[in-house]
Structures are given as structure tokens and as C-alpha cells.
Short mmCIF file of C-alpha atoms in Angstrom, two decimals:
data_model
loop_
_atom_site.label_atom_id
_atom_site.label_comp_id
_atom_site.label_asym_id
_atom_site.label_seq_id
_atom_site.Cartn_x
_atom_site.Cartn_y
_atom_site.Cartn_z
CA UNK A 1 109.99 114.23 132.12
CA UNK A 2 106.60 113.69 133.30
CA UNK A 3 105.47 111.07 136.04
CA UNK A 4 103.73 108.15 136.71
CA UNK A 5 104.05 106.59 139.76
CA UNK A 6 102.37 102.96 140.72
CA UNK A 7 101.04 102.05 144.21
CA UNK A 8 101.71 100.10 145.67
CA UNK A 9 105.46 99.12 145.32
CA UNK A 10 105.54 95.78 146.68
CA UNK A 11 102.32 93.53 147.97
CA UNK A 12 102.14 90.44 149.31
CA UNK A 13 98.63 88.58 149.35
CA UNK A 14 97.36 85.42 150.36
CA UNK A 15 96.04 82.94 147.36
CA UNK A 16 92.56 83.24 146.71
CA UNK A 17 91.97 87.49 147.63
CA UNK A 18 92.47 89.89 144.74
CA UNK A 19 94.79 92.66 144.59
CA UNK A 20 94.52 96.23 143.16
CA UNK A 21 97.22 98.10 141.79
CA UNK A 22 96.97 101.35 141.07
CA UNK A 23 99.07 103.79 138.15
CA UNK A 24 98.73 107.70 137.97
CA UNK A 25 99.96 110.03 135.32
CA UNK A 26 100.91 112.77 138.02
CA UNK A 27 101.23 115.98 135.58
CA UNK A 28 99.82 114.87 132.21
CA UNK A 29 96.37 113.22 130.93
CA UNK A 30 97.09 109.91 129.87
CA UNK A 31 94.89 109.28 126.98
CA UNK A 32 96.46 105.81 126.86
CA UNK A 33 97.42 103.20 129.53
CA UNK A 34 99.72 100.13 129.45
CA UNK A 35 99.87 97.61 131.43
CA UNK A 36 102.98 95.00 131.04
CA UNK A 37 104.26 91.99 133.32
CA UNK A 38 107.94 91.38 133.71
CA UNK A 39 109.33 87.88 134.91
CA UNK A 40 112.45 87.89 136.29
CA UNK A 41 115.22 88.06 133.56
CA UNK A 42 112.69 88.20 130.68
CA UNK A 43 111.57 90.86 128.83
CA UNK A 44 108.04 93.23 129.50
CA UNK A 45 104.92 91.06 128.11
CA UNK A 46 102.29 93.52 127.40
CA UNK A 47 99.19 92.34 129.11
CA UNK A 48 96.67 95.07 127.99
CA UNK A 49 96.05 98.48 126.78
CA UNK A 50 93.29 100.85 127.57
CA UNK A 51 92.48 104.30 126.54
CA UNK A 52 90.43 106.58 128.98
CA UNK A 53 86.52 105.43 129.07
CA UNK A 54 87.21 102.83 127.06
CA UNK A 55 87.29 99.05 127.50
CA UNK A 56 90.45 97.60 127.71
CA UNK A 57 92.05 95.77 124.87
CA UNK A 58 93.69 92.72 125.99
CA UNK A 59 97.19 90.65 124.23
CA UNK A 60 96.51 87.46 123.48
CA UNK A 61 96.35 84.97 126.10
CA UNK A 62 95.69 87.18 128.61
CA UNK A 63 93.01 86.16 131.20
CA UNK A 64 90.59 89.26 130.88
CA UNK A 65 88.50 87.84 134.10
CA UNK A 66 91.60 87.61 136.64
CA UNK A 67 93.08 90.99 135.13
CA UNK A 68 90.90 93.74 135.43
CA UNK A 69 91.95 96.91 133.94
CA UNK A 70 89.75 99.87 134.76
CA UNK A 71 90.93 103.13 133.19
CA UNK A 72 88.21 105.37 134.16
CA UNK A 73 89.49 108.89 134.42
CA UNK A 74 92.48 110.47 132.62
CA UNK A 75 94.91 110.19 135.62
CA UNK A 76 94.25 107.14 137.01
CA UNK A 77 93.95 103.30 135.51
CA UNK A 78 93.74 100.33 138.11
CA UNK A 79 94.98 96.29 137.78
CA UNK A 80 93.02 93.96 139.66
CA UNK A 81 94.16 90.52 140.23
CA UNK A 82 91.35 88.48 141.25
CA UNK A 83 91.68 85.36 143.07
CA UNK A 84 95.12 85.44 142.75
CA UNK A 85 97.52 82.39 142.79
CA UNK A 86 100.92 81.56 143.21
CA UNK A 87 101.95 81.77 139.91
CA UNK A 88 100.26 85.35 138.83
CA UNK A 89 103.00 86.67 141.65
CA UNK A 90 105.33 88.42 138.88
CA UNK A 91 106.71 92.76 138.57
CA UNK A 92 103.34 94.45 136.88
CA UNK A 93 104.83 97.99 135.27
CA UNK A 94 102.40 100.46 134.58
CA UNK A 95 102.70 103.05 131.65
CA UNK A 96 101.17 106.37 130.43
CA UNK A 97 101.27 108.00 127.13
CA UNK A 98 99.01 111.70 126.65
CA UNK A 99 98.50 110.32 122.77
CA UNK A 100 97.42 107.02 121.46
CA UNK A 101 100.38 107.24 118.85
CA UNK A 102 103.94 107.62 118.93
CA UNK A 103 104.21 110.54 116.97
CA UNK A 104 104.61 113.69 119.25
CA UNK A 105 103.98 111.54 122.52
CA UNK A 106 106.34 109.76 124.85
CA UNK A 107 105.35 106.94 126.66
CA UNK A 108 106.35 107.42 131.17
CA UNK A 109 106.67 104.43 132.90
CA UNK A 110 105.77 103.69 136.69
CA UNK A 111 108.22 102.11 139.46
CA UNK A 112 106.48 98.85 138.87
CA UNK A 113 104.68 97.00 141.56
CA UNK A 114 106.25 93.40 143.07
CA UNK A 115 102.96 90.96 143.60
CA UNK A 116 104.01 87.91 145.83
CA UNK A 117 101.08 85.40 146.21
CA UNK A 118 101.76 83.26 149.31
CA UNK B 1 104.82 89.52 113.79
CA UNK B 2 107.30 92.33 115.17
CA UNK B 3 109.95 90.98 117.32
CA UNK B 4 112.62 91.97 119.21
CA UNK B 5 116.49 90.35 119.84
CA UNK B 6 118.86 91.28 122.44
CA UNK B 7 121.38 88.48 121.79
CA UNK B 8 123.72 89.55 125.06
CA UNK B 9 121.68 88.74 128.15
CA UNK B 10 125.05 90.12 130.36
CA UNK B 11 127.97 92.27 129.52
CA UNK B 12 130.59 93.56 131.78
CA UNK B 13 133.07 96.61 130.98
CA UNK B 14 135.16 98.76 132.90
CA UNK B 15 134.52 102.39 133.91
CA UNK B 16 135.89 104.40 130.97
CA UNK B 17 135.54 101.64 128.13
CA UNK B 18 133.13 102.02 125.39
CA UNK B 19 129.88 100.34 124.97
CA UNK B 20 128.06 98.55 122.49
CA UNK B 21 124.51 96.62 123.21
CA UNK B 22 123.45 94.93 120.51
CA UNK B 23 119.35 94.79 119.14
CA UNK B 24 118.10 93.43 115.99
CA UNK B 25 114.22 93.59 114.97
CA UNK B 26 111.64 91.69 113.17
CA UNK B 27 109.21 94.49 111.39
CA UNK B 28 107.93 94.35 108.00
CA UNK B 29 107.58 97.76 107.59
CA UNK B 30 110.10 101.22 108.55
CA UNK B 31 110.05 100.65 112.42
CA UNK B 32 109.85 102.84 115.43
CA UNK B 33 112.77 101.77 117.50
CA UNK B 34 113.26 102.85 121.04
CA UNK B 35 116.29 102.29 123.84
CA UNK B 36 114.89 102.29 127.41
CA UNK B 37 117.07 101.75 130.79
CA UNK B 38 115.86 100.28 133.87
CA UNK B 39 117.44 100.73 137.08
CA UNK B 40 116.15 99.07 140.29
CA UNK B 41 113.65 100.48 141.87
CA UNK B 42 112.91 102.98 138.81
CA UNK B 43 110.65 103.10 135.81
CA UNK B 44 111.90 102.99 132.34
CA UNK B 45 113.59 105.83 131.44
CA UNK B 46 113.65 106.24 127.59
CA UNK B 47 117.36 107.07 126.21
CA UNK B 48 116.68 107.36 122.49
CA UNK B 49 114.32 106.95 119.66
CA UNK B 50 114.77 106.40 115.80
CA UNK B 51 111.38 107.17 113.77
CA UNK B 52 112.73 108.57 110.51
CA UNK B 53 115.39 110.61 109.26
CA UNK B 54 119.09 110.78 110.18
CA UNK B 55 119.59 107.13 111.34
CA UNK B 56 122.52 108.33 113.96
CA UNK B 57 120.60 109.12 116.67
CA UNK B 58 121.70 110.80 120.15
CA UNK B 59 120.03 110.16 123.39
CA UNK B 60 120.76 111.39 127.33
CA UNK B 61 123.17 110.55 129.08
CA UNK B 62 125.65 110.50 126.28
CA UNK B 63 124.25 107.36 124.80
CA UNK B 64 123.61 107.40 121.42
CA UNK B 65 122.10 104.65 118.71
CA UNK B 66 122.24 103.74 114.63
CA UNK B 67 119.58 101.94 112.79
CA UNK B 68 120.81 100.04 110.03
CA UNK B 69 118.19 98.81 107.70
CA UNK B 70 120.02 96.56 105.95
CA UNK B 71 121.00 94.36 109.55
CA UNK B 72 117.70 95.15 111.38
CA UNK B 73 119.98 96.47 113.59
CA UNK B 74 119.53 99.47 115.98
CA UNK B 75 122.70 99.09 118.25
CA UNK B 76 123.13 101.29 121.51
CA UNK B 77 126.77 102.76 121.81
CA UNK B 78 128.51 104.96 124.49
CA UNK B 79 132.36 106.10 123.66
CA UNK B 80 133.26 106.30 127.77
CA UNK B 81 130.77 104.35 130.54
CA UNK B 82 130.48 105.13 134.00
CA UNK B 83 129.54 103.64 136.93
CA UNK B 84 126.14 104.52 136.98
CA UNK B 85 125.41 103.42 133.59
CA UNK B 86 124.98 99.57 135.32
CA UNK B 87 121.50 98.71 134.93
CA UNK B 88 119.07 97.04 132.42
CA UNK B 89 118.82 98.12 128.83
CA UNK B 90 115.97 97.43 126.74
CA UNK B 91 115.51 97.59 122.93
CA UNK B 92 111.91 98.17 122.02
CA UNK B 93 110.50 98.42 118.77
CA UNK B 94 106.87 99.82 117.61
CA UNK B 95 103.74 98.33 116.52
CA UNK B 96 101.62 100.64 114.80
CA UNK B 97 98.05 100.45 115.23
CA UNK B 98 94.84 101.51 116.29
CA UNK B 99 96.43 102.45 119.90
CA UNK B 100 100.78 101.93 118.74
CA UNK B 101 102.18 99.65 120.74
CA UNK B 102 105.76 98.52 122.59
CA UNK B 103 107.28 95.25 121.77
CA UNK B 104 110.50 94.76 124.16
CA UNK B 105 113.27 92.56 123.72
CA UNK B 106 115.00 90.38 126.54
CA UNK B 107 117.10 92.84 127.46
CA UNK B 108 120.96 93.28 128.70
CA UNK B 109 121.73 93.69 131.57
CA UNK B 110 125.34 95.72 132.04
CA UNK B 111 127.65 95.60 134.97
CA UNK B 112 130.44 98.57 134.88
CA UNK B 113 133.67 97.53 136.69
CA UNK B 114 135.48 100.54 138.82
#
């Protein structure tokens, strides 16, 4: 299957600085980006969606301010955690789909990156 | 609103026993239904998916899944498990839309005995 991979794996910031993590489709355009949060033992929350050179569409409750999404080109979206605190430290799991829809189009998922706020 | 149930947050079987995880959804209208498995340090990988049609459907890895319309029910089932079947399991169902979307359930986690 085709491949996303997330950078970086695991980060570990101070409270207060902002962190970027980055998701690439490696062989496919990914018309449409995902970006979910996973606490440990729970399910994946979807935080946000974005489709290339679009704004992204936020779930509800979702702080659009501390999570930026930036899904400029068609290989490459970005999550920015600004000023982040100790309880925004979570697994953030990228995924990329080459369709908007389901029909005909698979969604690939990246390793996931663990964000520890200290 | 679409939801998603994975009543068995843990199950344990031997190598060689069959499998059954169990997922029941909240959608009011004919759902997309997906399987995905996570092992650590890995993605999602997705097994299966039901969108119409024959409502036994087989996946990789010799996993295979039936919707049931009548129990919201699209239960994941293996005849033999091995070893390297232990990881997490998700059930996922779709939101249609302007962009469809994933709703995930808990999940189960499974732990294969040798």
C-alpha cells in the first residue's frame, strides 16, 4: 500500500514553545489530510481535516489557535502545537487519502508522533 | 450522530483458536464500515471494508468481517490466530460528507497466547 510517514516519531518539549509535526504522503497526492489524537487506551478523536490549499476544517471543540494545520502542497500537511502544555502531550496520527470520498480511495495512516510536554 | 462500540476493551486467545471482535454502530443511514489494526510503532493498517453488496466480507491476513443490519453489527472473525495477530483492532465506521470522514471506536486490544 502506499505511505505516509510522520516526523517526528517521538518529541519532547518544554511548556510554553510550540511544536511542529510533520505528515507526507510518500508516493501518492493526498487530496485530503487527517489529523486525529489518540489518548492512551481510547479511541482516535479526529481533530481536523484539510484538503490541499484549503483551510482546515476543524471537529468540534478543537482549539483552532493552538492546532495549526497547514496543508499547503499535495505531499505534505504540518500540526503545530503552539504554546504547548502539559496536558496537549497525547499520540497525534496523521492520515492521507488521494480522494475526498471513500469511494475508490483508501485512507494510509502515518506511524504517529508521541508529544510529551515537560 | 454516528458512533462507534467496541464492547471488549481486552481479549486473550491462544495461538490456533478462532477469533471474534465484536463492533456495533450508530448510523442512520447504510454505513461504510471499516476494520483497521494497529501494531506498535506502526500506522493503521486497514484489514477490511463493507460499503455495499455481499455483507461477508474478506480482508488480509485471513481476517474476514459480516455486517448485519439488523444488529448494527460488523463483527471481525479469524477461524485460526497467530502470534502476530496481537495488536490493537479498531472498528471504524463512515461519515459521509462534504470531505467523508472516520469515526473509530475504543478499540480491542488482543493478546495471542503461544
Amino acid at each position: 500500500g502506499a505511505v505516509v510517514s510522520q516526523h517526528p516519531s517521538r518529541v519532547i518539549c518544554k511548556s510554553g514553545t510550540s511544536v511542529k509535526i510533520e505528515c507526507r504522503s510518500l508516493d501518492f497526492q493526498a487530496t485530503t489530510m487527517f489529523w486525529y489524537r489518540q489518548f492512551p487506551k481510547q479511541s482516535l478523536m479526529l481533530m481536523a481535516t484539510s484538503n490541499e490549499g484549503s483551510k482546515a476544517t476543524y471537529e468540534q471543540g478543537v482549539e483552532k489557535d493552538k492546532f495549526l494545520i497547514n496543508h499547503a502542497s499535495l505531499t505534505l500537511s504540518t500540526l503545530t502545537v503552539t504554546s504547548a502544555h502539559p496536558e496537549d502531550s497525547s499520540f497525534y496520527i496523521c492520515s492521507a487519502r488521494d480522494q475526498q470520498g471513500f469511494l475508490g480511495a483508501e485512507a494510509f495512516f502515518g506511524q504517529g508522533t508521541r508529544l510529551t510536554v515537560v | 450522530a454516528q458512533s462507534v462500540t467496541q464492547p471488549d476493551i481486552h481479549i486473550t486467545v491462544s495461538e490456533g483458536a478462532s477469533l471474534e471482535l465484536r463492533c456495533n454502530y450508530s448510523y442512520g443511514a447504510t454505513p461504510y464500515l471499516f476494520w483497521y489494526v494497529q501494531s506498535p510503532g506502526q500506522g493503521l493498517q486497514l484489514l477490511l471494508k463493507y460499503f455495499s453488496g455481499d455483507t461477508l466480507v474478506q480482508g488480509i491476513k485471513g481476517f474476514e468481517a459480516e455486517f448485519k443490519r439488523s444488529q448494527s453489527s460488523f463483527n471481525l472473525r479469524k477461524p485460526s490466530v497467530h502470534w502476530s495477530d496481537a495488536a490493537e483492532y479498531f472498528c471504524a465506521v463512515g461519515a459521509a460528507g462534504n470531505t467523508d470522514k472516520l469515526i473509530f471506536g475504543t478499540g480491542t486490544r488482543l493478546q495471542v497466547f503461544p
